[in-house]
Short mmCIF file of C-alpha atoms and ligand atoms in Angstrom, two decimals:
data_model
loop_
_atom_site.label_atom_id
_atom_site.label_comp_id
_atom_site.label_asym_id
_atom_site.label_seq_id
_atom_site.Cartn_x
_atom_site.Cartn_y
_atom_site.Cartn_z
CA MET A 1 0.00 0.00 0.00
CA ARG A 2 0.98 3.62 -0.34
CA ILE A 3 -0.15 5.39 2.84
CA GLY A 4 -0.26 9.15 3.42
CA VAL A 5 -0.12 10.54 6.97
CA LEU A 6 -0.93 14.06 8.13
CA THR A 7 -1.55 16.02 11.34
CA SER A 8 -4.25 18.67 11.41
CA GLY A 9 -5.90 21.16 13.79
CA GLY A 10 -4.30 22.14 17.11
CA ASP A 11 -1.04 20.30 17.71
CA ALA A 12 -0.82 17.86 20.61
CA PRO A 13 2.09 16.20 22.37
CA GLY A 14 2.37 12.63 21.06
CA MET A 15 1.59 13.49 17.44
CA ASN A 16 5.23 12.75 16.53
CA ALA A 17 5.01 9.42 18.30
CA VAL A 18 2.00 8.48 16.12
CA ILE A 19 3.74 9.59 12.93
CA ARG A 20 6.70 7.40 13.90
CA ALA A 21 4.45 4.42 14.64
CA VAL A 22 2.55 4.75 11.35
CA VAL A 23 5.74 5.11 9.28
CA ARG A 24 7.52 2.21 10.95
CA ALA A 25 4.52 -0.13 11.12
CA GLY A 26 3.76 0.63 7.46
CA ILE A 27 7.31 0.01 6.25
CA GLN A 28 7.48 -3.16 8.37
CA SER A 29 4.33 -4.39 6.59
CA GLY A 30 5.83 -3.70 3.16
CA ASP A 31 4.07 -0.37 2.55
CA GLN A 32 5.41 2.96 1.41
CA VAL A 33 4.50 5.82 3.74
CA PHE A 34 4.27 9.48 2.71
CA GLY A 35 4.42 12.41 5.10
CA ILE A 36 2.02 15.21 4.16
CA TYR A 37 3.07 18.58 5.57
CA ASP A 38 0.81 21.26 7.12
CA GLY A 39 -2.41 19.26 7.40
CA TYR A 40 -5.10 19.40 4.71
CA ARG A 41 -3.55 22.61 3.37
CA GLY A 42 -0.34 20.74 2.53
CA LEU A 43 -2.37 17.93 1.01
CA VAL A 44 -4.13 20.37 -1.30
CA GLU A 45 -0.82 22.02 -2.19
CA GLY A 46 1.00 18.72 -2.70
CA LYS A 47 3.55 19.09 0.13
CA ILE A 48 4.20 15.37 0.18
CA THR A 49 7.42 13.37 0.74
CA GLU A 50 8.09 9.67 1.10
CA PHE A 51 9.38 8.84 4.60
CA THR A 52 12.01 6.27 5.54
CA ARG A 53 12.46 4.72 8.98
CA LYS A 54 15.28 7.15 9.58
CA ASP A 55 13.11 10.19 8.84
CA VAL A 56 11.18 9.45 12.00
CA SER A 57 14.04 8.60 14.33
CA GLU A 58 14.55 10.68 17.44
CA ILE A 59 11.10 12.30 17.27
CA LEU A 60 9.33 10.06 19.80
CA SER A 61 9.95 12.35 22.75
CA LYS A 62 9.45 15.64 20.91
CA GLY A 63 6.36 17.81 21.36
CA GLY A 64 4.58 19.44 18.40
CA THR A 65 4.47 17.71 15.04
CA ILE A 66 7.35 17.37 12.58
CA LEU A 67 4.75 17.43 9.81
CA GLY A 68 3.40 20.80 10.86
CA THR A 69 -0.32 21.44 11.15
CA ALA A 70 -2.95 23.93 10.00
CA ARG A 71 -6.63 24.65 10.15
CA LEU A 72 -8.21 24.85 6.70
CA PRO A 73 -11.89 25.89 6.89
CA GLU A 74 -11.99 25.93 3.07
CA PHE A 75 -11.69 22.13 3.10
CA LYS A 76 -15.49 22.07 3.40
CA TYR A 77 -15.68 23.10 -0.27
CA GLU A 78 -15.86 20.28 -2.79
CA GLN A 79 -13.51 22.06 -5.23
CA VAL A 80 -10.83 22.28 -2.53
CA ARG A 81 -11.18 18.61 -1.67
CA ALA A 82 -11.01 17.74 -5.36
CA LEU A 83 -7.54 19.32 -5.41
CA ALA A 84 -6.58 17.09 -2.50
CA GLN A 85 -7.86 14.05 -4.35
CA ARG A 86 -5.80 15.01 -7.39
CA GLN A 87 -2.64 15.18 -5.27
CA LEU A 88 -3.34 11.74 -3.83
CA GLU A 89 -3.76 10.38 -7.35
CA LYS A 90 -0.56 12.10 -8.48
CA TYR A 91 1.42 10.37 -5.72
CA ASP A 92 -0.58 7.18 -6.16
CA ILE A 93 -1.47 7.26 -2.47
CA ASP A 94 -4.29 4.81 -1.82
CA SER A 95 -4.89 5.38 1.90
CA LEU A 96 -4.76 8.27 4.30
CA ILE A 97 -4.23 8.37 8.07
CA VAL A 98 -5.19 11.70 9.64
CA ILE A 99 -4.30 12.67 13.20
CA GLY A 100 -6.28 15.42 14.95
CA GLY A 101 -9.55 16.39 16.60
CA ASP A 102 -13.14 16.76 15.43
CA GLY A 103 -12.36 19.29 12.65
CA THR A 104 -9.84 16.81 11.26
CA TYR A 105 -12.41 14.04 11.50
CA THR A 106 -14.95 16.11 9.55
CA GLY A 107 -12.41 16.45 6.73
CA ALA A 108 -11.69 12.72 6.95
CA LEU A 109 -15.38 11.91 6.64
CA ARG A 110 -15.71 14.04 3.51
CA LEU A 111 -12.68 12.28 1.96
CA HIS A 112 -14.11 8.90 2.87
CA GLU A 113 -17.39 9.88 1.15
CA MET A 114 -15.33 10.69 -1.97
CA GLY A 115 -14.10 7.08 -1.96
CA ILE A 116 -10.71 7.73 -0.34
CA ASN A 117 -9.58 5.13 2.22
CA THR A 118 -9.24 7.18 5.39
CA ILE A 119 -8.62 6.46 9.06
CA GLY A 120 -8.77 9.03 11.89
CA ILE A 121 -6.51 8.92 14.96
CA PRO A 122 -7.55 11.12 17.94
CA GLY A 123 -4.77 13.67 18.59
CA THR A 124 -5.89 16.65 20.69
CA ILE A 125 -5.26 17.92 24.22
CA ASP A 126 -9.01 18.47 24.68
CA ASN A 127 -10.08 14.82 25.13
CA ASP A 128 -13.28 15.77 23.32
CA ILE A 129 -13.52 12.81 20.95
CA ALA A 130 -16.24 10.63 22.41
CA SER A 131 -15.27 7.49 20.46
CA THR A 132 -12.17 6.99 22.62
CA ASP A 133 -11.59 7.09 26.37
CA TYR A 134 -8.47 9.19 25.86
CA THR A 135 -7.05 11.27 23.03
CA ILE A 136 -3.32 11.51 22.36
CA GLY A 137 -2.02 14.67 24.05
CA PHE A 138 -4.53 14.80 26.89
CA SER A 139 -2.24 13.11 29.41
CA THR A 140 0.62 15.52 28.70
CA ALA A 141 -1.59 18.60 28.82
CA LEU A 142 -3.07 17.36 32.09
CA ASN A 143 0.43 16.99 33.55
CA THR A 144 1.32 20.51 32.43
CA ALA A 145 -1.87 21.95 33.91
CA CYS A 146 -1.34 20.11 37.22
CA GLU A 147 2.23 21.31 37.52
CA ALA A 148 1.09 24.90 36.97
CA ILE A 149 -1.85 24.66 39.38
CA ASP A 150 0.37 23.20 42.14
CA LYS A 151 2.72 26.15 41.71
CA LEU A 152 -0.15 28.61 41.77
CA ARG A 153 -1.38 27.06 45.01
CA ASP A 154 2.03 27.73 46.58
CA THR A 155 1.84 31.43 45.89
CA SER A 156 -1.92 31.69 46.60
CA SER A 157 -1.39 30.11 49.99
CA SER A 158 1.57 32.38 50.83
CA HIS A 159 -0.46 35.48 49.96
CA GLN A 160 -3.81 34.20 51.24
CA ARG A 161 -5.36 34.74 47.84
CA CYS A 162 -7.95 33.13 45.65
CA SER A 163 -6.50 31.95 42.36
CA ILE A 164 -8.66 31.44 39.29
CA ILE A 165 -6.97 29.25 36.69
CA GLU A 166 -8.32 28.91 33.16
CA VAL A 167 -7.38 25.73 31.33
CA MET A 168 -7.99 24.78 27.69
CA GLY A 169 -10.41 22.18 26.35
CA ARG A 170 -12.42 24.16 23.78
CA HIS A 171 -15.93 23.07 24.86
CA CYS A 172 -14.93 19.98 26.79
CA GLY A 173 -14.43 20.14 30.55
CA ASP A 174 -12.10 17.16 30.96
CA LEU A 175 -8.87 19.12 31.37
CA ALA A 176 -10.51 21.27 34.06
CA LEU A 177 -12.22 18.34 35.78
CA TYR A 178 -9.18 16.06 35.87
CA SER A 179 -6.65 18.78 36.79
CA GLY A 180 -9.03 20.20 39.39
CA ILE A 181 -9.38 16.80 41.06
CA CYS A 182 -5.65 16.06 40.87
CA CYS A 183 -4.76 19.41 42.46
CA GLY A 184 -7.54 19.48 45.05
CA ALA A 185 -9.18 22.60 43.61
CA GLU A 186 -11.88 24.07 45.85
CA TYR A 187 -14.06 24.79 42.78
CA ILE A 188 -14.15 23.26 39.31
CA ILE A 189 -16.20 25.01 36.65
CA THR A 190 -16.76 23.49 33.20
CA SER A 191 -19.33 23.82 30.45
CA GLU A 192 -20.92 20.71 31.92
CA THR A 193 -21.23 22.14 35.47
CA GLY A 194 -21.98 25.67 34.24
CA LEU A 195 -21.04 28.81 36.18
CA ASP A 196 -23.35 29.96 38.94
CA LYS A 197 -21.52 33.20 39.71
CA ASP A 198 -23.66 34.29 42.63
CA LYS A 199 -23.23 30.97 44.35
CA LEU A 200 -19.48 30.96 43.74
CA LEU A 201 -19.12 34.45 45.22
CA LYS A 202 -21.25 33.58 48.24
CA ASP A 203 -19.39 30.30 48.85
CA LEU A 204 -16.04 32.03 48.65
CA LYS A 205 -17.18 34.70 51.05
CA SER A 206 -18.41 32.20 53.63
CA ASN A 207 -15.19 30.19 53.25
CA ARG A 208 -13.20 33.33 53.88
CA LEU A 209 -15.30 34.16 56.92
CA ALA A 210 -14.82 30.59 58.16
CA GLY A 211 -11.09 31.19 58.09
CA ARG A 212 -10.04 29.34 54.93
CA LYS A 213 -6.97 31.21 53.89
CA HIS A 214 -6.83 30.60 50.16
CA ALA A 215 -8.83 29.03 47.36
CA ILE A 216 -8.18 27.51 43.94
CA VAL A 217 -10.82 27.76 41.21
CA VAL A 218 -10.13 25.79 38.02
CA ILE A 219 -12.30 26.83 35.10
CA SER A 220 -12.52 25.72 31.46
CA GLU A 221 -11.91 28.25 28.70
CA ASN A 222 -14.88 29.76 26.83
CA ILE A 223 -17.02 30.07 29.97
CA THR A 224 -16.43 33.61 31.17
CA ASP A 225 -13.89 36.42 31.29
CA VAL A 226 -11.71 35.16 34.12
CA HIS A 227 -10.05 38.54 34.71
CA GLN A 228 -13.47 40.12 35.31
CA LEU A 229 -14.44 37.17 37.50
CA ALA A 230 -11.29 37.75 39.60
CA LYS A 231 -12.29 41.40 40.08
CA ASP A 232 -15.79 40.35 41.16
CA VAL A 233 -14.41 37.80 43.62
CA GLU A 234 -12.10 40.39 45.07
CA ALA A 235 -14.92 42.95 45.41
CA PHE A 236 -17.33 40.53 47.08
CA SER A 237 -15.59 37.71 48.91
CA GLY A 238 -12.86 39.25 51.02
CA TYR A 239 -10.17 37.34 49.15
CA GLU A 240 -7.56 39.09 47.10
CA CYS A 241 -7.90 37.33 43.76
CA ARG A 242 -5.76 36.77 40.66
CA ALA A 243 -6.62 35.08 37.37
CA THR A 244 -4.13 33.04 35.32
CA VAL A 245 -4.83 31.81 31.81
CA LEU A 246 -2.58 28.79 31.20
CA GLY A 247 -3.04 29.03 27.43
CA TYR A 248 -0.78 27.50 24.80
CA VAL A 249 1.79 26.20 27.25
CA GLN A 250 -0.65 23.26 27.58
CA ARG A 251 -0.11 22.31 23.95
CA GLY A 252 3.67 21.84 24.12
CA GLY A 253 6.22 19.65 25.81
CA THR A 254 7.55 16.16 25.68
CA PRO A 255 4.71 13.61 25.67
CA THR A 256 4.08 11.52 28.79
CA PRO A 257 4.65 7.74 28.61
CA GLU A 258 0.83 7.33 28.51
CA ASP A 259 0.59 9.50 25.38
CA ARG A 260 3.55 7.74 23.73
CA LEU A 261 2.07 4.33 24.42
CA LEU A 262 -1.36 5.33 23.13
CA ALA A 263 0.28 6.83 20.03
CA ALA A 264 2.27 3.66 19.33
CA ARG A 265 -0.79 1.43 19.77
CA LEU A 266 -3.17 3.53 17.65
CA GLY A 267 -0.58 4.14 14.92
CA LYS A 268 0.15 0.46 14.43
CA TYR A 269 -3.55 -0.46 14.76
CA SER A 270 -4.49 1.99 11.98
CA VAL A 271 -1.99 0.39 9.59
CA ASP A 272 -3.33 -3.07 10.50
CA LEU A 273 -6.92 -1.93 9.81
CA LEU A 274 -5.94 -0.58 6.38
CA HIS A 275 -4.44 -3.99 5.60
CA GLU A 276 -7.73 -5.62 6.61
CA GLY A 277 -9.57 -3.26 4.24
CA ILE A 278 -11.29 -1.39 7.09
CA THR A 279 -11.53 2.37 6.44
CA GLY A 280 -13.79 5.34 7.13
CA VAL A 281 -13.23 4.73 10.83
CA ALA A 282 -11.84 6.52 13.86
CA VAL A 283 -9.62 4.44 16.11
CA GLY A 284 -9.47 4.68 19.89
CA ILE A 285 -9.35 2.80 23.16
CA ARG A 286 -12.22 1.67 25.35
CA GLN A 287 -11.33 0.22 28.74
CA ASN A 288 -7.79 -0.13 27.44
CA GLU A 289 -8.84 -2.23 24.40
CA LEU A 290 -8.21 -1.01 20.86
CA HIS A 291 -11.38 -0.44 18.90
CA TYR A 292 -12.79 1.51 15.96
CA THR A 293 -15.97 3.48 15.23
CA PRO A 294 -17.28 4.76 11.88
CA ILE A 295 -16.09 8.38 11.61
CA GLU A 296 -19.64 9.55 10.97
CA GLN A 297 -20.71 8.09 14.30
CA ALA A 298 -17.60 9.28 16.14
CA LEU A 299 -18.53 12.83 15.14
CA ILE A 300 -22.02 12.73 16.59
CA MET A 301 -21.30 10.75 19.75
CA GLN A 302 -21.66 12.88 22.88
CA ASN A 303 -18.82 13.18 25.30
CA GLU A 304 -20.21 11.91 28.57
CA THR A 305 -18.95 13.59 31.70
CA SER A 306 -17.87 10.93 34.08
CA GLU A 307 -20.62 10.72 36.66
CA GLU A 308 -18.26 9.08 39.04
CA LEU A 309 -15.72 11.92 38.74
CA THR A 310 -18.41 14.57 39.13
CA LYS A 311 -19.62 12.92 42.34
CA LEU A 312 -16.03 12.67 43.53
CA VAL A 313 -15.66 16.42 43.16
CA GLN A 314 -18.81 17.04 45.19
CA LYS A 315 -17.59 14.77 48.00
CA ILE A 316 -14.01 15.89 48.41
CA SER A 317 -13.73 19.54 47.39
O1 F6P B 1 -8.11 21.95 20.22
C1 F6P B 1 -6.96 22.31 20.92
C2 F6P B 1 -7.05 23.74 21.36
O2 F6P B 1 -5.86 24.08 22.05
C3 F6P B 1 -8.26 24.10 22.24
O3 F6P B 1 -8.09 23.70 23.57
C4 F6P B 1 -8.34 25.58 22.03
O4 F6P B 1 -9.66 26.05 22.26
C5 F6P B 1 -7.97 25.74 20.57
O5 F6P B 1 -7.19 24.60 20.24
C6 F6P B 1 -7.17 26.97 20.24
O6 F6P B 1 -7.00 26.99 18.85
P1 F6P B 1 -5.98 27.89 18.07
O7 F6P B 1 -4.64 27.19 18.11
O8 F6P B 1 -6.53 27.92 16.67
O9 F6P B 1 -5.93 29.21 18.74
#
């Protein structure tokens, strides 16, 4: 087979580990593997090179993606996708493995509908792909967020402040929920929990009056203006308050062993599926078992907030 591989959307630690796994598993199975640079944009523009085993050595522990990535909203247009198809024909590439989040999967679905053999691998820090328990990059981003929150607790405690920490996740609360639990945050606010500002302010005030010296609030992005929220907390609760937006630091760094392992497993699995003639699917893990879901279904499945984790928060915060 002649397999093309690309990374698309926001980069995530572990993307290089998947590229390596796909290239090496493909070559091991007698395939030729082509790296496509800069996501769907590079596919359309024909930025395509055949990869050898050596081209992917020493990338396993590197953050980012050696292939580069891009967001290409224009990929929704048929004429743009037709250009992509032409490039695949030019290089005689018969199958495509795309690594990314839901935007990447939407592109993959359209290509699949055009008759192109396509497989999607979940690579995003957001953990917002419901067809897998974990996405590649989530573990590393969670580690980064936890390290930062622990440090912010040190200074909040020294100064007797409330610290509001905004983490990424687009519209998925997993990064906030998991990091909040791991760092013992007093409050965790996600799109799933919603923000009840009055209640938060009142709770903080009574905690302050009860003598609790500092507080950590972890909140998902896209919920509210955290700098304004910090001002409101300061005006109402009696705590001095600071807001910190962790931002893009969560997207970088060397991938954790969990992300590397997941990347290796899903990369090799995708090549195996192509050899079995299975395409148009998104791969993932469920209860630590490899499995696949039609991309169409993966895109409409709802991310379920872990009930158990939500209850845990209520009991121990
Ligand atoms: O999907 C990954 C992510 O980092 C989200 O958490 C965030 O909302 C978004 O990408 C930011 O996108 P951009 O890199 O286009 O600013």
